[in-house]
Amino acid sequence: MQGRVAGVVGLLGAALFAGAVQATTQAVAEDCAAQAAVGSVAFADIDPARAVPLCERAVAADPEDADLQAHLCRALVRAERVDEALAWCERSAAAGSAAGEFGLGNAFHNAIGVTRNDEEAMRWWRRAANQGLAAAQLNLAFGYETGGGVEEDVERALRWYSRAAEQGHAEAQYRLGRLYDDGWGVALPADLPALERHGVAASRGDADAQYALGLVYLLVGRSRVDAARGLNWMRRAADQGHAGAQWELGDLHQRGDGVEQDDVLAAELFRAAAEQGHAGAQTALGQAYASGRGVDEDEERARYWLRRALLSLTPTWQRETDEAWYQRAINMEVSDKEVALWLLERPGAGFAAAIWRTSGMISDGGDPLVAALFERAAWYQLLGGDAVEWRYANAVRGGGDDYERLVSEPLAAAEAGEVWAQEHVGWMYLYGLGLEHDENEARRWLLAAAERSYTPAMRYLSLMQQERERLLFWVDRAAELDDALAQYTRALIHLEQVDVITQYTDDGRKLREHGGDADALRAAKVRLRQAAERGLPQAQDTLARLYSLGGDYLQAEYWYQQAWEQLLGDRRGGLVRFYGRGHSEWLSGQARHWYERAAAQGHTDAMQMLESR
């Protein structure tokens, strides 16, 4: 009996001893983790004098624990015992510890005991990130964002930052906020108004809706997902014969923007749209023939398509717009005279492409009067008939006896009662070009032309008026005579009473709350629509913005699209802003959310970003 009791006591003692040893081992492991584990302490805060002995004891107590090996590796790196550290990291990573894989990735990235190799670093970080280690996810995301060891891929960076941020990693939250602030790599939200408006119709095969969706994704989207969706919708619209989609798709293939660069396919798409009368495609096809890009070089066909483009473009008075169009249209040596002859065929005349030659003529010693004639051709599209032929023909010849005729012929014609010449002589007197500056003579001749309903003279008279009432009198007269520029000018004067363009950002119905003049807004819309229907792109763009502010998004989109292919560069931003309506606010909200979460953990950069917003 006593022997049995002794055996039980012995077994109990052994169990108690084993439990004590296990408790001691666990306590040492916890102390090691507290001093050196990833996520528990920042690397700079590790005290190697404490951490190394603790972790060495922990590993000695449990030599198969790969995480403890990783902690020891980190402590040894802090102690600058590089060779020992690398050995423990390799052993830990080989055993599948996420912390060990992370540490080995750091070794390759920072050249700790090995030659720097960012590709290997990314490989080990990826293994650790896939196991859910937030620090590894952060490093992996940063590698994708900056292209360190892998091809730059902001969308993957966004994905990995998001995973780390959701685990509460403050630096990942801050960097995720920065990506949202920038917008790149962030797919468009499904509830973006422009996407919701066209989604159903596009899915049912409506080519216009497919084209609109393609533009939304390509113009507003900043991710590969959006680019792929945009191309898909643009192709579907182009397959149905949509000229705008064919032109856009051709341009993408010619530039190799998001698609395989293919000049032959681009030329085929340009031709399909050009044959439907699309001026942009006609321009591009003419350029292709001029340079032999995607087609056999053929000067005759180049001139044919460029000529058609010039004749089909809607007249516009905005100088930089037409300069840019002309530079795009002409990719070969063409004489000024030939350009003038092309432009003379335009209905209504006065196409502004000729202005592109003005600066060169002046810099080459040309006379300011000759240059000004070209500029007048750019700014006025209602001259018509003999006046246009005379101005272009004389301007392109220039010099000698022909130059004398630039002054003598209009003077004689004005005295004979030719209305275009009366306006022209008034203009010369007004600006001192060819004739000595004389405002009284300028007013006399301009009045003579204006009283015969010649709208260009009315515009100049309005510029000469010191009193607002007289200015409005001539602008209104020209507008009533269907002068698009006067209609647009009158609309802008109406909008001065409303200030809707610069002050209102959401809904035009707030006008009365803010003291705006609703009658002036209605009058502005009437004049803008008149000018827009006559093809003035600035009027189309402004009218679209008013409709957008007032919540009529279908009308807004229609007029933005009308202006889209005529306006160039920054002036095309209206459609981009319209399609992106609400997107900037959404991105900003996401950015703020992550800054706030990082700031709550004391992240100073996130705090500064919040203060600066």
Coordinates of C-alpha atoms in Angstrom, one line a residue:
M1 CA 0.0 0.0 0.0
Q2 CA 2.8 2.4 0.9
G3 CA 4.5 1.5 -2.4
R4 CA 1.4 2.4 -4.4
V5 CA 1.1 5.7 -2.6
A6 CA 4.7 6.5 -3.3
G7 CA 4.2 5.7 -7.0
V8 CA 1.2 8.0 -7.2
V9 CA 3.1 10.8 -5.4
G10 CA 6.0 10.3 -7.8
L11 CA 3.8 10.6 -10.8
L12 CA 2.1 13.6 -9.4
G13 CA 5.5 15.3 -8.8
A14 CA 6.7 14.5 -12.3
A15 CA 3.5 16.0 -13.7
L16 CA 3.9 19.1 -11.6
F17 CA 7.5 19.4 -12.6
A18 CA 6.6 19.0 -16.3
G19 CA 3.8 21.6 -16.0
A20 CA 6.3 24.0 -14.3
V21 CA 8.8 23.5 -17.1
Q22 CA 6.1 24.0 -19.8
A23 CA 4.9 27.2 -18.0
T24 CA 8.4 28.5 -17.8
T25 CA 9.0 27.7 -21.5
Q26 CA 5.8 29.5 -22.5
A27 CA 6.7 32.5 -20.3
V28 CA 10.1 32.7 -21.9
A29 CA 8.6 32.5 -25.4
E30 CA 6.1 35.2 -24.6
D31 CA 8.9 37.4 -23.3
C32 CA 10.9 36.8 -26.4
A33 CA 7.9 37.7 -28.6
A34 CA 7.3 40.8 -26.6
Q35 CA 10.9 41.9 -27.1
A36 CA 11.4 41.0 -30.8
A37 CA 8.3 39.8 -32.6
V38 CA 7.1 41.4 -35.8
G39 CA 3.9 43.4 -34.9
S40 CA 4.8 43.5 -31.2
V41 CA 7.7 46.0 -31.3
A42 CA 9.1 48.3 -33.9
F43 CA 12.5 47.2 -35.1
A44 CA 14.1 50.5 -34.0
D45 CA 12.7 49.9 -30.5
I46 CA 14.2 46.4 -30.0
D47 CA 16.7 46.3 -27.1
P48 CA 19.2 43.7 -28.3
A49 CA 20.8 43.4 -24.8
R50 CA 17.5 42.1 -23.5
A51 CA 15.9 40.6 -26.6
V52 CA 18.8 38.3 -27.7
P53 CA 19.3 36.4 -24.4
L54 CA 15.5 36.0 -24.0
C55 CA 15.1 34.6 -27.5
E56 CA 18.1 32.4 -27.2
R57 CA 16.6 30.9 -24.0
A58 CA 13.3 30.5 -25.7
V59 CA 14.7 28.7 -28.8
A60 CA 16.8 26.5 -26.5
A61 CA 13.7 25.6 -24.6
D62 CA 11.7 24.8 -27.8
P63 CA 14.2 24.4 -30.7
E64 CA 11.5 23.4 -33.2
D65 CA 9.4 26.5 -32.8
A66 CA 9.9 28.4 -36.1
D67 CA 8.3 31.6 -34.9
L68 CA 10.8 31.8 -32.0
Q69 CA 13.6 31.3 -34.5
A70 CA 12.3 34.3 -36.5
H71 CA 12.1 36.4 -33.3
L72 CA 15.7 35.5 -32.5
C73 CA 16.7 36.3 -36.1
R74 CA 15.2 39.8 -35.7
A75 CA 16.9 40.4 -32.4
L76 CA 20.2 39.3 -33.8
V77 CA 19.8 41.7 -36.8
R78 CA 19.2 44.5 -34.3
A79 CA 22.4 43.4 -32.5
E80 CA 24.2 43.5 -35.9
R81 CA 25.2 39.8 -35.5
V82 CA 24.3 39.4 -39.2
D83 CA 25.6 35.8 -40.0
E84 CA 23.8 34.3 -37.0
A85 CA 20.7 36.2 -37.8
L86 CA 20.6 35.0 -41.4
A87 CA 21.0 31.4 -40.4
W88 CA 18.0 31.5 -38.0
C89 CA 15.9 33.4 -40.6
E90 CA 16.6 30.7 -43.2
R91 CA 15.8 27.9 -40.8
S92 CA 12.6 29.6 -39.7
A93 CA 11.5 30.4 -43.3
A94 CA 12.2 26.8 -44.4
A95 CA 9.9 25.6 -41.6
G96 CA 7.1 27.8 -43.0
S97 CA 7.0 30.6 -40.4
A98 CA 5.5 33.7 -41.8
A99 CA 7.7 35.8 -39.5
G100 CA 10.7 33.9 -40.8
E101 CA 9.7 34.4 -44.4
F102 CA 9.2 38.1 -43.7
G103 CA 12.7 38.3 -42.0
L104 CA 14.4 36.6 -44.9
G105 CA 12.6 38.9 -47.4
N106 CA 14.0 41.8 -45.3
A107 CA 17.5 40.3 -45.5
F108 CA 17.4 40.2 -49.3
H109 CA 16.0 43.7 -49.5
N110 CA 18.5 45.2 -47.1
A111 CA 21.5 43.1 -48.1
I112 CA 21.8 41.6 -44.6
G113 CA 24.3 38.8 -45.0
V114 CA 23.4 38.4 -48.7
T115 CA 23.6 40.3 -51.9
R116 CA 20.6 42.6 -52.3
N117 CA 17.9 41.0 -54.4
D118 CA 14.5 42.6 -54.5
E119 CA 13.0 39.9 -56.6
E120 CA 13.9 37.3 -53.8
A121 CA 12.7 39.8 -51.2
M122 CA 9.3 40.1 -52.9
R123 CA 9.1 36.3 -53.2
W124 CA 9.5 35.8 -49.5
W125 CA 7.3 38.7 -48.6
R126 CA 4.6 37.2 -50.8
R127 CA 4.8 33.9 -49.0
A128 CA 4.5 35.6 -45.7
A129 CA 1.7 37.9 -46.9
N130 CA -0.3 35.0 -48.1
Q131 CA -0.2 33.7 -44.5
G132 CA -1.8 36.9 -43.4
L133 CA 1.2 38.7 -41.9
A134 CA 0.3 42.4 -42.1
A135 CA 3.9 43.7 -42.1
A136 CA 4.7 41.5 -45.1
Q137 CA 1.5 42.6 -46.8
L138 CA 2.7 46.2 -46.4
N139 CA 6.1 45.5 -47.8
L140 CA 4.7 43.6 -50.7
A141 CA 2.2 46.4 -51.5
F142 CA 5.0 49.0 -51.4
G143 CA 7.1 46.8 -53.8
Y144 CA 4.2 46.7 -56.3
E145 CA 3.5 50.4 -55.9
T146 CA 7.1 51.4 -56.6
G147 CA 8.1 48.6 -58.9
G148 CA 10.8 47.2 -56.6
G149 CA 11.6 43.6 -57.6
V150 CA 8.4 43.3 -59.7
E151 CA 6.7 45.2 -62.4
E152 CA 4.9 48.2 -61.0
D153 CA 1.3 47.4 -60.4
V154 CA -0.7 49.9 -58.4
E155 CA -3.8 47.8 -58.3
R156 CA -2.1 44.9 -56.6
A157 CA -0.5 47.4 -54.3
L158 CA -4.0 48.7 -53.4
R159 CA -5.2 45.1 -52.8
W160 CA -2.3 44.3 -50.4
Y161 CA -2.4 47.6 -48.6
S162 CA -6.1 47.0 -48.1
R163 CA -5.5 43.6 -46.5
A164 CA -2.9 45.0 -44.1
A165 CA -5.0 48.1 -43.3
E166 CA -8.0 45.9 -42.4
Q167 CA -5.8 44.2 -39.8
G168 CA -5.1 47.6 -38.3
H169 CA -1.6 48.3 -39.6
A170 CA -1.3 52.1 -39.3
E171 CA 1.3 52.6 -42.1
A172 CA -0.8 50.5 -44.5
Q173 CA -3.8 52.6 -43.6
Y174 CA -1.9 55.8 -44.3
R175 CA -0.6 54.5 -47.6
L176 CA -4.0 53.2 -48.6
G177 CA -5.4 56.7 -48.0
R178 CA -2.7 58.2 -50.2
L179 CA -3.6 55.8 -53.1
Y180 CA -7.3 56.8 -52.7
D181 CA -6.3 60.4 -52.7
D182 CA -4.4 59.9 -56.0
G183 CA -7.1 57.6 -57.4
W184 CA -4.7 55.4 -59.5
G185 CA -5.4 51.7 -59.4
V186 CA -8.8 52.3 -57.7
A187 CA -11.6 50.7 -59.8
L188 CA -14.7 52.9 -60.4
P189 CA -17.5 52.2 -58.0
A190 CA -20.5 50.5 -59.5
D191 CA -22.9 53.2 -58.3
L192 CA -21.1 56.0 -60.2
P193 CA -24.0 57.9 -61.8
A194 CA -22.6 57.7 -65.3
L195 CA -22.3 53.9 -65.0
E196 CA -25.7 53.4 -63.6
R197 CA -27.3 55.7 -66.3
H198 CA -26.0 53.6 -69.2
G199 CA -25.5 50.1 -67.8
V200 CA -28.9 48.6 -68.7
A201 CA -29.1 50.1 -72.2
A202 CA -25.5 49.1 -73.0
S203 CA -26.2 45.5 -71.9
R204 CA -29.2 45.5 -74.2
G205 CA -27.1 46.4 -77.2
D206 CA -27.6 50.2 -77.5
A207 CA -24.5 51.4 -79.3
D208 CA -24.7 55.0 -78.0
A209 CA -24.8 53.7 -74.4
Q210 CA -21.9 51.3 -75.1
Y211 CA -19.9 54.2 -76.5
A212 CA -20.8 56.3 -73.5
L213 CA -19.8 53.5 -71.1
G214 CA -16.5 53.1 -73.0
L215 CA -15.8 56.8 -72.6
V216 CA -16.6 56.7 -68.9
Y217 CA -14.2 53.8 -68.1
L218 CA -11.4 55.1 -70.4
L219 CA -11.7 58.8 -69.4
V220 CA -12.5 58.6 -65.7
G221 CA -11.1 55.2 -64.7
R222 CA -7.6 54.9 -63.4
S223 CA -7.2 51.1 -63.1
R224 CA -6.5 48.2 -65.5
V225 CA -9.9 46.8 -64.7
D226 CA -11.6 50.0 -65.9
A227 CA -9.4 50.1 -69.0
A228 CA -10.4 46.6 -69.9
R229 CA -14.0 47.4 -69.4
G230 CA -13.7 50.6 -71.4
L231 CA -12.1 48.7 -74.3
N232 CA -14.8 46.0 -74.2
W233 CA -17.6 48.5 -74.4
M234 CA -15.8 50.6 -77.1
R235 CA -15.3 47.5 -79.2
R236 CA -18.9 46.5 -78.9
A237 CA -20.0 49.9 -80.0
A238 CA -17.5 50.0 -82.9
D239 CA -18.7 46.5 -84.0
Q240 CA -22.1 48.1 -84.4
G241 CA -20.7 50.8 -86.6
H242 CA -20.6 53.7 -84.1
A243 CA -18.3 56.2 -85.7
G244 CA -17.2 57.8 -82.5
A245 CA -16.2 54.4 -81.0
Q246 CA -14.4 53.5 -84.2
W247 CA -12.4 56.7 -84.0
E248 CA -11.5 56.3 -80.3
L249 CA -10.6 52.7 -80.8
G250 CA -8.4 53.5 -83.8
D251 CA -6.6 56.2 -81.8
L252 CA -5.9 53.7 -79.0
H253 CA -4.5 51.1 -81.4
Q254 CA -2.4 53.7 -83.2
R255 CA -0.8 54.8 -79.9
G256 CA -0.7 51.3 -78.4
D257 CA -2.6 52.7 -75.3
G258 CA -3.8 49.7 -73.4
V259 CA -4.0 47.6 -76.6
E260 CA -1.5 46.1 -79.0
Q261 CA -0.1 48.8 -81.2
D262 CA -1.4 48.2 -84.7
D263 CA -1.3 50.9 -87.4
V264 CA -3.1 48.7 -90.0
L265 CA -6.1 48.1 -87.7
A266 CA -6.1 51.8 -86.6
A267 CA -6.3 52.9 -90.3
E268 CA -9.1 50.4 -90.9
L269 CA -11.1 51.8 -88.0
F270 CA -10.3 55.4 -89.0
R271 CA -11.6 54.6 -92.5
A272 CA -14.9 53.1 -91.2
A273 CA -15.6 56.3 -89.2
A274 CA -14.3 58.6 -91.9
E275 CA -16.7 57.2 -94.4
Q276 CA -19.5 58.1 -92.0
G277 CA -18.3 61.8 -92.0
H278 CA -16.5 61.7 -88.7
A279 CA -14.0 64.7 -89.0
G280 CA -11.6 63.4 -86.4
A281 CA -11.3 60.1 -88.2
Q282 CA -11.0 61.8 -91.6
T283 CA -8.1 63.8 -90.1
A284 CA -6.4 60.7 -88.7
L285 CA -6.8 58.8 -92.0
G286 CA -5.4 61.7 -94.0
Q287 CA -2.4 61.8 -91.6
A288 CA -2.0 58.0 -92.1
Y289 CA -1.8 58.4 -95.9
A290 CA 0.6 61.3 -95.6
S291 CA 3.0 59.4 -93.4
G292 CA 2.4 55.8 -94.8
R293 CA 1.3 54.7 -91.3
G294 CA -0.9 51.6 -91.6
V295 CA -1.5 52.3 -95.3
D296 CA 0.6 52.9 -98.4
E297 CA 1.9 56.5 -98.5
D298 CA -0.4 58.3 -100.9
E299 CA -0.3 62.1 -101.0
E300 CA -3.4 62.4 -103.2
R301 CA -5.5 60.4 -100.7
A302 CA -4.0 62.2 -97.8
R303 CA -5.1 65.6 -99.2
Y304 CA -8.5 64.2 -100.1
W305 CA -9.2 63.1 -96.5
L306 CA -7.7 66.2 -94.9
R307 CA -9.7 68.3 -97.2
R308 CA -12.9 66.5 -96.2
A309 CA -12.0 66.9 -92.6
L310 CA -11.5 70.6 -93.0
L311 CA -14.8 71.0 -94.8
S312 CA -16.8 68.9 -92.3
L313 CA -15.5 70.4 -89.0
T314 CA -18.0 72.7 -87.4
P315 CA -16.7 76.3 -87.5
T316 CA -15.4 77.6 -84.3
W317 CA -13.9 80.9 -83.2
Q318 CA -11.6 79.7 -80.4
R319 CA -8.1 80.3 -81.6
E320 CA -6.2 77.5 -79.7
T321 CA -8.8 74.9 -80.7
D322 CA -8.3 75.5 -84.4
E323 CA -4.6 75.8 -84.1
A324 CA -4.5 72.3 -82.6
W325 CA -6.9 70.9 -85.2
Y326 CA -4.8 72.3 -88.0
Q327 CA -1.5 71.0 -86.5
R328 CA -3.2 67.6 -86.3
A329 CA -4.6 67.8 -89.8
I330 CA -1.4 68.9 -91.7
N331 CA 1.4 66.4 -91.6
M332 CA 3.0 67.5 -94.9
E333 CA 4.3 70.6 -96.6
V334 CA 1.2 72.5 -97.8
S335 CA 1.4 76.1 -99.1
D336 CA -0.6 78.8 -97.4
K337 CA -2.4 79.4 -100.7
E338 CA -3.5 75.8 -101.0
V339 CA -4.8 75.9 -97.4
A340 CA -6.7 79.0 -98.2
L341 CA -8.2 77.4 -101.3
W342 CA -9.3 74.4 -99.1
L343 CA -10.8 76.7 -96.6
L344 CA -12.7 78.8 -99.1
E345 CA -14.9 75.7 -99.8
R346 CA -16.2 75.7 -96.3
P347 CA -19.9 76.6 -96.0
G348 CA -20.1 79.9 -94.2
A349 CA -16.3 80.2 -94.5
G350 CA -13.8 81.7 -92.1
F351 CA -12.5 78.4 -90.6
A352 CA -9.8 79.3 -88.2
A353 CA -7.1 76.8 -89.2
A354 CA -5.3 79.6 -91.2
I355 CA -4.4 81.3 -87.9
W356 CA -1.8 78.6 -87.4
R357 CA 0.3 80.4 -90.1
T358 CA 0.0 83.8 -88.5
S359 CA 2.9 83.7 -86.0
G360 CA 5.2 82.3 -88.7
M361 CA 4.3 85.1 -91.1
I362 CA 5.0 87.8 -88.5
S363 CA 8.3 86.2 -87.3
D364 CA 9.5 86.0 -90.9
G365 CA 9.1 89.7 -91.3
G366 CA 5.5 89.6 -92.7
D367 CA 3.3 92.6 -92.3
P368 CA 1.0 92.8 -89.3
L369 CA -1.9 93.5 -91.7
V370 CA -1.4 90.3 -93.5
A371 CA -1.2 88.4 -90.2
A372 CA -4.3 90.1 -88.9
L373 CA -6.2 89.1 -92.0
F374 CA -5.5 85.5 -91.2
E375 CA -6.6 86.1 -87.6
R376 CA -9.9 87.7 -88.8
A377 CA -10.5 84.6 -90.8
A378 CA -10.1 82.6 -87.7
W379 CA -12.4 84.7 -85.5
Y380 CA -15.3 85.2 -87.9
Q381 CA -17.2 82.5 -89.7
L382 CA -20.0 84.6 -91.2
L383 CA -18.2 86.7 -93.9
G384 CA -19.4 84.8 -96.9
G385 CA -18.8 85.0 -100.7
D386 CA -16.5 87.6 -102.2
A387 CA -15.3 88.9 -98.9
V388 CA -13.8 85.6 -97.9
E389 CA -12.3 85.0 -101.4
W390 CA -10.8 88.5 -101.4
R391 CA -9.3 88.2 -97.9
Y392 CA -7.8 84.8 -98.3
A393 CA -6.5 85.4 -101.9
N394 CA -4.8 88.7 -101.0
A395 CA -3.5 87.4 -97.7
V396 CA -1.8 84.4 -99.2
R397 CA -0.2 86.4 -102.0
G398 CA 0.9 89.4 -99.9
G399 CA 3.6 91.9 -100.7
G400 CA 4.2 94.2 -103.7
D401 CA 1.3 95.5 -105.7
D402 CA -0.9 92.8 -104.2
Y403 CA -0.1 94.2 -100.8
E404 CA -1.3 97.7 -101.9
R405 CA -4.6 96.1 -102.8
L406 CA -5.1 95.0 -99.2
V407 CA -5.9 98.6 -98.5
S408 CA -7.0 100.1 -101.8
E409 CA -9.6 97.5 -102.8
P410 CA -11.6 97.5 -99.5
L411 CA -11.6 101.3 -99.5
A412 CA -13.0 101.4 -103.0
A413 CA -15.5 98.7 -102.2
A414 CA -16.7 100.5 -99.1
E415 CA -17.3 103.7 -101.0
A416 CA -19.2 101.7 -103.5
G417 CA -21.5 100.4 -100.7
E418 CA -20.2 96.8 -100.3
V419 CA -21.2 95.9 -96.8
W420 CA -18.3 93.5 -96.1
A421 CA -15.9 96.3 -97.1
Q422 CA -17.5 98.9 -94.9
E423 CA -17.0 96.6 -91.9
H424 CA -13.5 95.8 -93.0
V425 CA -12.5 99.4 -93.4
G426 CA -13.9 100.2 -90.0
W427 CA -11.8 97.3 -88.6
M428 CA -8.7 98.7 -90.2
Y429 CA -9.3 102.2 -88.8
L430 CA -10.1 100.7 -85.3
Y431 CA -6.8 98.9 -85.0
G432 CA -4.6 101.0 -87.2
L433 CA -3.9 98.2 -89.7
G434 CA -3.2 99.5 -93.1
L435 CA -4.9 102.8 -92.2
E436 CA -4.1 105.3 -89.4
H437 CA -6.0 104.6 -86.2
D438 CA -9.2 106.7 -86.1
E439 CA -12.1 105.7 -83.9
N440 CA -14.5 108.2 -85.4
E441 CA -13.9 106.8 -88.9
A442 CA -14.0 103.3 -87.5
R443 CA -17.4 104.0 -85.9
R444 CA -18.7 105.6 -89.1
W445 CA -17.9 102.6 -91.3
L446 CA -18.9 100.0 -88.7
L447 CA -22.3 101.7 -88.2
A448 CA -22.8 101.8 -91.9
A449 CA -22.4 98.0 -92.1
A450 CA -24.3 97.3 -88.9
E451 CA -27.3 99.2 -90.0
R452 CA -27.4 96.8 -93.0
S453 CA -27.6 93.9 -90.5
Y454 CA -24.0 92.9 -90.9
T455 CA -23.3 91.1 -87.6
P456 CA -19.5 91.2 -87.6
A457 CA -19.7 95.0 -87.6
M458 CA -22.1 94.8 -84.7
R459 CA -19.6 92.8 -82.7
Y460 CA -16.9 95.4 -83.2
L461 CA -19.3 98.2 -82.3
S462 CA -20.2 96.4 -79.0
L463 CA -16.5 96.3 -78.2
M464 CA -16.2 100.1 -78.7
Q465 CA -19.0 100.9 -76.3
Q466 CA -18.3 102.5 -73.0
E467 CA -21.9 102.2 -71.8
R468 CA -23.3 98.8 -71.0
E469 CA -26.7 99.6 -72.6
R470 CA -25.1 100.4 -75.9
L471 CA -22.9 97.2 -75.7
L472 CA -26.0 95.1 -75.1
F473 CA -27.8 96.8 -77.9
W474 CA -25.4 95.7 -80.5
V475 CA -24.8 92.2 -79.0
D476 CA -28.5 91.6 -78.9
R477 CA -29.0 92.8 -82.5
A478 CA -26.4 90.4 -83.7
A479 CA -27.8 87.6 -81.6
E480 CA -31.3 88.1 -83.0
L481 CA -29.7 87.8 -86.5
D482 CA -28.5 84.3 -85.6
D483 CA -24.9 85.2 -85.0
A484 CA -23.5 82.3 -82.9
L485 CA -20.7 84.3 -81.3
A486 CA -23.1 87.1 -80.3
Q487 CA -25.5 84.6 -78.9
Y488 CA -22.7 83.0 -76.8
T489 CA -21.5 86.4 -75.7
R490 CA -25.0 87.4 -74.6
A491 CA -25.4 84.2 -72.7
L492 CA -22.2 84.9 -70.7
I493 CA -23.5 88.4 -69.9
H494 CA -26.7 86.8 -68.5
L495 CA -24.6 84.4 -66.5
E496 CA -22.8 87.3 -64.8
Q497 CA -26.1 87.9 -63.0
V498 CA -26.2 84.3 -61.9
D499 CA -22.6 83.3 -61.4
V500 CA -23.7 79.7 -61.6
I501 CA -20.6 78.6 -63.5
T502 CA -18.2 79.4 -60.8
Q503 CA -20.2 79.2 -57.6
Y504 CA -22.6 76.3 -57.8
T505 CA -21.3 72.8 -57.6
D506 CA -24.3 70.5 -57.2
D507 CA -27.8 71.7 -58.1
G508 CA -28.9 74.7 -60.1
R509 CA -32.2 74.7 -58.2
K510 CA -30.3 76.4 -55.3
L511 CA -30.2 79.6 -57.2
R512 CA -33.1 81.3 -55.4
E513 CA -31.7 80.3 -52.0
H514 CA -28.5 82.1 -52.9
G515 CA -30.1 85.1 -54.5
G516 CA -29.4 84.0 -58.1
D517 CA -31.4 85.4 -61.0
A518 CA -33.5 82.5 -62.3
D519 CA -34.8 84.6 -65.2
A520 CA -31.2 85.4 -66.3
L521 CA -30.4 81.7 -66.1
R522 CA -33.3 80.8 -68.4
A523 CA -32.3 83.6 -70.8
A524 CA -28.7 82.3 -70.8
K525 CA -29.8 78.8 -71.6
V526 CA -31.9 80.1 -74.6
R527 CA -28.9 81.9 -76.1
L528 CA -26.5 79.1 -75.3
R529 CA -28.8 76.6 -77.0
Q530 CA -29.1 78.8 -80.1
A531 CA -25.3 79.0 -80.4
A532 CA -24.8 75.3 -79.5
E533 CA -27.2 74.2 -82.2
R534 CA -25.2 76.3 -84.7
G535 CA -22.2 74.2 -83.7
L536 CA -20.2 76.5 -81.4
P537 CA -18.4 74.1 -79.1
Q538 CA -17.8 76.6 -76.3
A539 CA -21.5 77.2 -76.2
Q540 CA -22.2 73.4 -76.2
D541 CA -19.7 72.9 -73.3
T542 CA -21.2 75.7 -71.2
L543 CA -24.8 74.6 -71.9
A544 CA -23.9 71.1 -70.9
R545 CA -22.5 72.4 -67.6
L546 CA -25.7 74.3 -66.8
Y547 CA -27.8 71.2 -67.5
S548 CA -25.6 69.2 -65.3
L549 CA -25.8 71.7 -62.4
G550 CA -29.6 71.7 -62.8
G551 CA -29.8 67.9 -62.7
D552 CA -30.7 67.3 -66.3
Y553 CA -28.0 64.8 -67.0
L554 CA -29.3 63.4 -70.3
Q555 CA -29.2 66.9 -71.8
A556 CA -25.8 67.6 -70.2
E557 CA -24.3 64.4 -71.6
Y558 CA -25.7 65.1 -75.1
W559 CA -24.1 68.6 -75.3
Y560 CA -20.8 67.5 -73.7
Q561 CA -20.5 64.8 -76.3
Q562 CA -21.3 67.3 -79.1
A563 CA -18.4 69.5 -77.8
W564 CA -16.1 66.5 -77.1
E565 CA -14.7 66.0 -80.6
Q566 CA -14.3 69.7 -81.4
L567 CA -12.6 70.8 -78.2
L568 CA -9.0 69.7 -77.6
G569 CA -6.6 69.5 -74.6
D570 CA -7.8 70.9 -71.3
R571 CA -10.9 72.3 -73.0
R572 CA -12.2 68.7 -73.3
G573 CA -12.3 68.4 -69.5
G574 CA -16.0 69.1 -69.3
L575 CA -17.0 65.6 -70.4
V576 CA -14.4 64.0 -68.2
R577 CA -15.6 65.9 -65.1
F578 CA -19.2 65.1 -66.0
Y579 CA -18.6 61.4 -66.3
G580 CA -16.6 61.5 -63.1
R581 CA -19.3 63.3 -61.2
G582 CA -19.3 62.0 -57.6
H583 CA -16.1 60.0 -58.1
S584 CA -13.7 62.5 -56.6
E585 CA -16.0 62.8 -53.5
W586 CA -16.0 59.1 -53.2
L587 CA -12.2 58.8 -53.4
S588 CA -11.8 61.6 -51.0
G589 CA -14.2 59.9 -48.5
Q590 CA -12.2 56.6 -48.7
A591 CA -9.0 58.5 -48.2
R592 CA -10.3 60.3 -45.2
H593 CA -11.5 57.1 -43.6
W594 CA -8.1 55.4 -43.8
Y595 CA -6.3 58.6 -42.6
E596 CA -8.5 58.7 -39.6
R597 CA -7.9 55.1 -38.7
A598 CA -4.1 55.6 -39.0
A599 CA -4.2 58.9 -37.1
A600 CA -6.1 57.2 -34.3
Q601 CA -3.0 55.0 -33.8
G602 CA -0.8 58.1 -33.7
H603 CA 0.5 58.0 -37.3
T604 CA 1.8 61.6 -37.6
D605 CA 1.8 61.7 -41.5
A606 CA -1.9 60.7 -41.4
M607 CA -2.6 63.4 -38.9
Q608 CA -1.0 66.0 -41.2
M609 CA -3.0 64.8 -44.2
L610 CA -6.2 65.2 -42.2
E611 CA -5.2 68.7 -41.1
S612 CA -4.4 69.8 -44.7
R613 CA -7.8 68.7 -46.1

